[in-house]
């Protein structure tokens, strides 16, 4: 069964121009000319055809894997909204996972994914191993709210002091 891995990694919106998806694995060269590569693959669970996160690793072209980190879907809120809508209990084996065998035929197995938490975790990981390769985060958004003065009530301590 197809993972639709290319679409999954496209939804992550990783900013590396020198990248590709081969099979179900994402490969990138975050720093052009460097011997270090980024590899991201789906992390299996103990259940067949079920995945519970991503495994990101740094691979040196001559020395092999240097470092790896597991990024679980549950820790990064990836399927929280989907599972809450379905009332899936947290102790259920399907919570915060996706299965490539049992899913709706017209949708990818990871339907309902929210990639923000995963993307932030990958950003942190890349900032350690590939400094300067991740674009600066946009400035925080400001809200359209304005502060308004709320007068103190007659019985409040602030009112009595004046």
PDB file of N, CA, C and O in Angstrom, residues 37-85:
ATOM      1  N   UNK A  37      24.153  14.937   5.470  1.00  0.00           N
ATOM      2  CA  UNK A  37      22.838  14.838   4.853  1.00  0.00           C
ATOM      3  C   UNK A  37      21.781  14.654   5.933  1.00  0.00           C
ATOM      4  O   UNK A  37      22.056  14.104   6.997  1.00  0.00           O
ATOM      5  N   UNK A  38      20.570  15.066   5.654  1.00  0.00           N
ATOM      6  CA  UNK A  38      19.437  14.855   6.536  1.00  0.00           C
ATOM      7  C   UNK A  38      18.596  13.737   5.940  1.00  0.00           C
ATOM      8  O   UNK A  38      18.312  13.728   4.739  1.00  0.00           O
ATOM      9  N   UNK A  39      18.216  12.792   6.774  1.00  0.00           N
ATOM     10  CA  UNK A  39      17.380  11.677   6.350  1.00  0.00           C
ATOM     11  C   UNK A  39      16.193  11.602   7.311  1.00  0.00           C
ATOM     12  O   UNK A  39      16.381  11.582   8.527  1.00  0.00           O
ATOM     13  N   UNK A  40      14.971  11.597   6.778  1.00  0.00           N
ATOM     14  CA  UNK A  40      13.780  11.484   7.610  1.00  0.00           C
ATOM     15  C   UNK A  40      12.947  10.327   7.074  1.00  0.00           C
ATOM     16  O   UNK A  40      12.601  10.299   5.885  1.00  0.00           O
ATOM     17  N   UNK A  41      12.637   9.392   7.961  1.00  0.00           N
ATOM     18  CA  UNK A  41      11.831   8.242   7.560  1.00  0.00           C
ATOM     19  C   UNK A  41      10.731   8.004   8.584  1.00  0.00           C
ATOM     20  O   UNK A  41      10.784   8.525   9.692  1.00  0.00           O
ATOM     21  N   UNK A  42       9.744   7.231   8.206  1.00  0.00           N
ATOM     22  CA  UNK A  42       8.636   6.917   9.109  1.00  0.00           C
ATOM     23  C   UNK A  42       9.108   5.891  10.135  1.00  0.00           C
ATOM     24  O   UNK A  42       9.796   4.929   9.792  1.00  0.00           O
ATOM     25  N   UNK A  43       8.728   6.103  11.392  1.00  0.00           N
ATOM     26  CA  UNK A  43       9.119   5.203  12.479  1.00  0.00           C
ATOM     27  C   UNK A  43       7.989   4.200  12.736  1.00  0.00           C
ATOM     28  O   UNK A  43       6.885   4.591  13.104  1.00  0.00           O
ATOM     29  N   UNK A  44       8.273   2.912  12.561  1.00  0.00           N
ATOM     30  CA  UNK A  44       7.226   1.911  12.769  1.00  0.00           C
ATOM     31  C   UNK A  44       6.930   1.695  14.254  1.00  0.00           C
ATOM     32  O   UNK A  44       7.751   1.981  15.111  1.00  0.00           O
ATOM     33  N   UNK A  45       5.737   1.190  14.520  1.00  0.00           N
ATOM     34  CA  UNK A  45       5.366   0.778  15.874  1.00  0.00           C
ATOM     35  C   UNK A  45       5.526  -0.744  15.941  1.00  0.00           C
ATOM     36  O   UNK A  45       6.007  -1.364  14.985  1.00  0.00           O
ATOM     37  N   UNK A  46       5.088  -1.355  17.019  1.00  0.00           N
ATOM     38  CA  UNK A  46       5.176  -2.812  17.115  1.00  0.00           C
ATOM     39  C   UNK A  46       4.078  -3.508  16.309  1.00  0.00           C
ATOM     40  O   UNK A  46       4.094  -4.718  16.158  1.00  0.00           O
ATOM     41  N   UNK A  47       3.137  -2.715  15.774  1.00  0.00           N
ATOM     42  CA  UNK A  47       2.052  -3.273  14.980  1.00  0.00           C
ATOM     43  C   UNK A  47       2.390  -3.176  13.494  1.00  0.00           C
ATOM     44  O   UNK A  47       2.930  -2.175  13.028  1.00  0.00           O
ATOM     45  N   UNK A  48       2.051  -4.204  12.744  1.00  0.00           N
ATOM     46  CA  UNK A  48       2.364  -4.253  11.314  1.00  0.00           C
ATOM     47  C   UNK A  48       1.721  -3.092  10.563  1.00  0.00           C
ATOM     48  O   UNK A  48       0.565  -2.741  10.819  1.00  0.00           O
ATOM     49  N   UNK A  49       2.481  -2.506   9.675  1.00  0.00           N
ATOM     50  CA  UNK A  49       2.013  -1.430   8.792  1.00  0.00           C
ATOM     51  C   UNK A  49       1.492  -0.204   9.531  1.00  0.00           C
ATOM     52  O   UNK A  49       0.707   0.564   8.992  1.00  0.00           O
ATOM     53  N   UNK A  50       1.934  -0.002  10.774  1.00  0.00           N
ATOM     54  CA  UNK A  50       1.491   1.126  11.585  1.00  0.00           C
ATOM     55  C   UNK A  50       2.702   1.957  11.983  1.00  0.00           C
ATOM     56  O   UNK A  50       3.718   1.420  12.405  1.00  0.00           O
ATOM     57  N   UNK A  51       2.553   3.273  11.848  1.00  0.00           N
ATOM     58  CA  UNK A  51       3.667   4.187  12.090  1.00  0.00           C
ATOM     59  C   UNK A  51       3.279   5.210  13.142  1.00  0.00           C
ATOM     60  O   UNK A  51       2.193   5.767  13.105  1.00  0.00           O
ATOM     61  N   UNK A  52       4.197   5.463  14.084  1.00  0.00           N
ATOM     62  CA  UNK A  52       3.908   6.323  15.214  1.00  0.00           C
ATOM     63  C   UNK A  52       4.768   7.563  15.287  1.00  0.00           C
ATOM     64  O   UNK A  52       4.756   8.264  16.294  1.00  0.00           O
ATOM     65  N   UNK A  53       5.508   7.857  14.228  1.00  0.00           N
ATOM     66  CA  UNK A  53       6.344   9.041  14.249  1.00  0.00           C
ATOM     67  C   UNK A  53       7.302   9.070  13.080  1.00  0.00           C
ATOM     68  O   UNK A  53       7.166   8.316  12.114  1.00  0.00           O
ATOM     69  N   UNK A  54       8.268   9.947  13.206  1.00  0.00           N
ATOM     70  CA  UNK A  54       9.336  10.065  12.219  1.00  0.00           C
ATOM     71  C   UNK A  54      10.664   9.826  12.914  1.00  0.00           C
ATOM     72  O   UNK A  54      10.805  10.067  14.115  1.00  0.00           O
ATOM     73  N   UNK A  55      11.630   9.367  12.154  1.00  0.00           N
ATOM     74  CA  UNK A  55      12.998   9.210  12.650  1.00  0.00           C
ATOM     75  C   UNK A  55      13.869  10.096  11.766  1.00  0.00           C
ATOM     76  O   UNK A  55      13.978   9.870  10.560  1.00  0.00           O
ATOM     77  N   UNK A  56      14.457  11.123  12.368  1.00  0.00           N
ATOM     78  CA  UNK A  56      15.335  12.037  11.635  1.00  0.00           C
ATOM     79  C   UNK A  56      16.775  11.679  11.993  1.00  0.00           C
ATOM     80  O   UNK A  56      17.089  11.433  13.157  1.00  0.00           O
ATOM     81  N   UNK A  57      17.622  11.646  10.989  1.00  0.00           N
ATOM     82  CA  UNK A  57      19.021  11.323  11.257  1.00  0.00           C
ATOM     83  C   UNK A  57      19.934  12.183  10.393  1.00  0.00           C
ATOM     84  O   UNK A  57      19.548  12.678   9.340  1.00  0.00           O
ATOM     85  N   UNK A  58      21.144  12.358  10.902  1.00  0.00           N
ATOM     86  CA  UNK A  58      22.195  13.058  10.177  1.00  0.00           C
ATOM     87  C   UNK A  58      23.169  11.986   9.702  1.00  0.00           C
ATOM     88  O   UNK A  58      23.650  11.170  10.497  1.00  0.00           O
ATOM     89  N   UNK A  59      23.427  11.991   8.413  1.00  0.00           N
ATOM     90  CA  UNK A  59      24.284  10.979   7.814  1.00  0.00           C
ATOM     91  C   UNK A  59      25.469  11.672   7.159  1.00  0.00           C
ATOM     92  O   UNK A  59      25.300  12.616   6.385  1.00  0.00           O
ATOM     93  N   UNK A  60      26.677  11.192   7.488  1.00  0.00           N
ATOM     94  CA  UNK A  60      27.897  11.694   6.858  1.00  0.00           C
ATOM     95  C   UNK A  60      28.161  10.826   5.632  1.00  0.00           C
ATOM     96  O   UNK A  60      28.027   9.598   5.696  1.00  0.00           O
ATOM     97  N   UNK A  61      28.555  11.440   4.526  1.00  0.00           N
ATOM     98  CA  UNK A  61      28.721  10.691   3.276  1.00  0.00           C
ATOM     99  C   UNK A  61      29.800   9.614   3.375  1.00  0.00           C
ATOM    100  O   UNK A  61      29.738   8.616   2.664  1.00  0.00           O
ATOM    101  N   UNK A  62      30.788   9.775   4.254  1.00  0.00           N
ATOM    102  CA  UNK A  62      31.846   8.761   4.405  1.00  0.00           C
ATOM    103  C   UNK A  62      31.694   7.919   5.666  1.00  0.00           C
ATOM    104  O   UNK A  62      32.015   6.735   5.660  1.00  0.00           O
ATOM    105  N   UNK A  63      31.214   8.512   6.737  1.00  0.00           N
ATOM    106  CA  UNK A  63      31.183   7.840   8.036  1.00  0.00           C
ATOM    107  C   UNK A  63      29.839   7.203   8.384  1.00  0.00           C
ATOM    108  O   UNK A  63      29.709   6.542   9.397  1.00  0.00           O
ATOM    109  N   UNK A  64      28.821   7.472   7.610  1.00  0.00           N
ATOM    110  CA  UNK A  64      27.499   6.908   7.890  1.00  0.00           C
ATOM    111  C   UNK A  64      26.714   7.752   8.875  1.00  0.00           C
ATOM    112  O   UNK A  64      26.980   8.943   9.051  1.00  0.00           O
ATOM    113  N   UNK A  65      25.772   7.120   9.570  1.00  0.00           N
ATOM    114  CA  UNK A  65      24.900   7.839  10.488  1.00  0.00           C
ATOM    115  C   UNK A  65      25.686   8.371  11.677  1.00  0.00           C
ATOM    116  O   UNK A  65      26.429   7.641  12.317  1.00  0.00           O
ATOM    117  N   UNK A  66      25.492   9.653  11.966  1.00  0.00           N
ATOM    118  CA  UNK A  66      26.181  10.303  13.080  1.00  0.00           C
ATOM    119  C   UNK A  66      25.248  10.463  14.275  1.00  0.00           C
ATOM    120  O   UNK A  66      25.647  10.287  15.415  1.00  0.00           O
ATOM    121  N   UNK A  67      23.994  10.813  14.005  1.00  0.00           N
ATOM    122  CA  UNK A  67      23.045  11.078  15.076  1.00  0.00           C
ATOM    123  C   UNK A  67      21.641  10.810  14.559  1.00  0.00           C
ATOM    124  O   UNK A  67      21.392  10.946  13.369  1.00  0.00           O
ATOM    125  N   UNK A  68      20.746  10.439  15.470  1.00  0.00           N
ATOM    126  CA  UNK A  68      19.350  10.214  15.094  1.00  0.00           C
ATOM    127  C   UNK A  68      18.447  10.593  16.249  1.00  0.00           C
ATOM    128  O   UNK A  68      18.854  10.533  17.413  1.00  0.00           O
ATOM    129  N   UNK A  69      17.231  10.970  15.919  1.00  0.00           N
ATOM    130  CA  UNK A  69      16.243  11.332  16.928  1.00  0.00           C
ATOM    131  C   UNK A  69      14.881  10.813  16.476  1.00  0.00           C
ATOM    132  O   UNK A  69      14.566  10.833  15.288  1.00  0.00           O
ATOM    133  N   UNK A  70      14.109  10.310  17.433  1.00  0.00           N
ATOM    134  CA  UNK A  70      12.744   9.854  17.154  1.00  0.00           C
ATOM    135  C   UNK A  70      11.786  10.990  17.482  1.00  0.00           C
ATOM    136  O   UNK A  70      11.865  11.591  18.553  1.00  0.00           O
ATOM    137  N   UNK A  71      10.889  11.277  16.573  1.00  0.00           N
ATOM    138  CA  UNK A  71       9.893  12.332  16.745  1.00  0.00           C
ATOM    139  C   UNK A  71       8.518  11.666  16.708  1.00  0.00           C
ATOM    140  O   UNK A  71       7.991  11.381  15.641  1.00  0.00           O
ATOM    141  N   UNK A  72       7.957  11.397  17.879  1.00  0.00           N
ATOM    142  CA  UNK A  72       6.686  10.684  17.911  1.00  0.00           C
ATOM    143  C   UNK A  72       5.529  11.608  17.569  1.00  0.00           C
ATOM    144  O   UNK A  72       5.539  12.798  17.903  1.00  0.00           O
ATOM    145  N   UNK A  73       4.538  11.050  16.911  1.00  0.00           N
ATOM    146  CA  UNK A  73       3.352  11.819  16.549  1.00  0.00           C
ATOM    147  C   UNK A  73       2.602  12.287  17.797  1.00  0.00           C
ATOM    148  O   UNK A  73       2.080  13.389  17.831  1.00  0.00           O
ATOM    149  N   UNK A  74       2.574  11.455  18.830  1.00  0.00           N
ATOM    150  CA  UNK A  74       1.842  11.836  20.043  1.00  0.00           C
ATOM    151  C   UNK A  74       2.509  13.023  20.739  1.00  0.00           C
ATOM    152  O   UNK A  74       1.833  13.935  21.212  1.00  0.00           O
ATOM    153  N   UNK A  75       3.839  13.044  20.795  1.00  0.00           N
ATOM    154  CA  UNK A  75       4.554  14.134  21.463  1.00  0.00           C
ATOM    155  C   UNK A  75       4.413  15.463  20.732  1.00  0.00           C
ATOM    156  O   UNK A  75       4.570  16.524  21.333  1.00  0.00           O
ATOM    157  N   UNK A  76       4.148  15.423  19.436  1.00  0.00           N
ATOM    158  CA  UNK A  76       4.099  16.647  18.637  1.00  0.00           C
ATOM    159  C   UNK A  76       2.688  16.999  18.174  1.00  0.00           C
ATOM    160  O   UNK A  76       2.507  17.854  17.307  1.00  0.00           O
ATOM    161  N   UNK A  77       1.666  16.344  18.757  1.00  0.00           N
ATOM    162  CA  UNK A  77       0.274  16.687  18.467  1.00  0.00           C
ATOM    163  C   UNK A  77      -0.153  16.464  17.033  1.00  0.00           C
ATOM    164  O   UNK A  77      -1.100  17.078  16.559  1.00  0.00           O
ATOM    165  N   UNK A  78       0.515  15.565  16.335  1.00  0.00           N
ATOM    166  CA  UNK A  78       0.302  15.374  14.911  1.00  0.00           C
ATOM    167  C   UNK A  78      -1.109  14.905  14.568  1.00  0.00           C
ATOM    168  O   UNK A  78      -1.699  15.361  13.594  1.00  0.00           O
ATOM    169  N   UNK A  79      -1.652  14.000  15.356  1.00  0.00           N
ATOM    170  CA  UNK A  79      -2.990  13.477  15.082  1.00  0.00           C
ATOM    171  C   UNK A  79      -3.960  13.774  16.221  1.00  0.00           C
ATOM    172  O   UNK A  79      -5.013  13.142  16.330  1.00  0.00           O
ATOM    173  N   UNK A  80      -3.644  14.724  17.063  1.00  0.00           N
ATOM    174  CA  UNK A  80      -4.483  15.038  18.217  1.00  0.00           C
ATOM    175  C   UNK A  80      -5.903  15.424  17.794  1.00  0.00           C
ATOM    176  O   UNK A  80      -6.885  14.906  18.317  1.00  0.00           O
ATOM    177  N   UNK A  81      -6.003  16.323  16.838  1.00  0.00           N
ATOM    178  CA  UNK A  81      -7.321  16.794  16.390  1.00  0.00           C
ATOM    179  C   UNK A  81      -8.140  15.650  15.797  1.00  0.00           C
ATOM    180  O   UNK A  81      -9.309  15.492  16.101  1.00  0.00           O
ATOM    181  N   UNK A  82      -7.507  14.828  14.964  1.00  0.00           N
ATOM    182  CA  UNK A  82      -8.205  13.691  14.357  1.00  0.00           C
ATOM    183  C   UNK A  82      -8.695  12.720  15.422  1.00  0.00           C
ATOM    184  O   UNK A  82      -9.840  12.286  15.409  1.00  0.00           O
ATOM    185  N   UNK A  83      -7.817  12.379  16.370  1.00  0.00           N
ATOM    186  CA  UNK A  83      -8.161  11.398  17.400  1.00  0.00           C
ATOM    187  C   UNK A  83      -9.193  11.928  18.383  1.00  0.00           C
ATOM    188  O   UNK A  83     -10.044  11.186  18.862  1.00  0.00           O
ATOM    189  N   UNK A  84      -9.146  13.222  18.676  1.00  0.00           N
ATOM    190  CA  UNK A  84     -10.162  13.816  19.542  1.00  0.00           C
ATOM    191  C   UNK A  84     -11.525  13.803  18.849  1.00  0.00           C
ATOM    192  O   UNK A  84     -12.546  13.541  19.479  1.00  0.00           O
ATOM    193  N   UNK A  85     -11.554  14.071  17.549  1.00  0.00           N
ATOM    194  CA  UNK A  85     -12.818  14.069  16.809  1.00  0.00           C
ATOM    195  C   UNK A  85     -13.425  12.669  16.763  1.00  0.00           C
ATOM    196  O   UNK A  85     -14.643  12.510  16.769  1.00  0.00           O
TER     197      UNK A  85
END
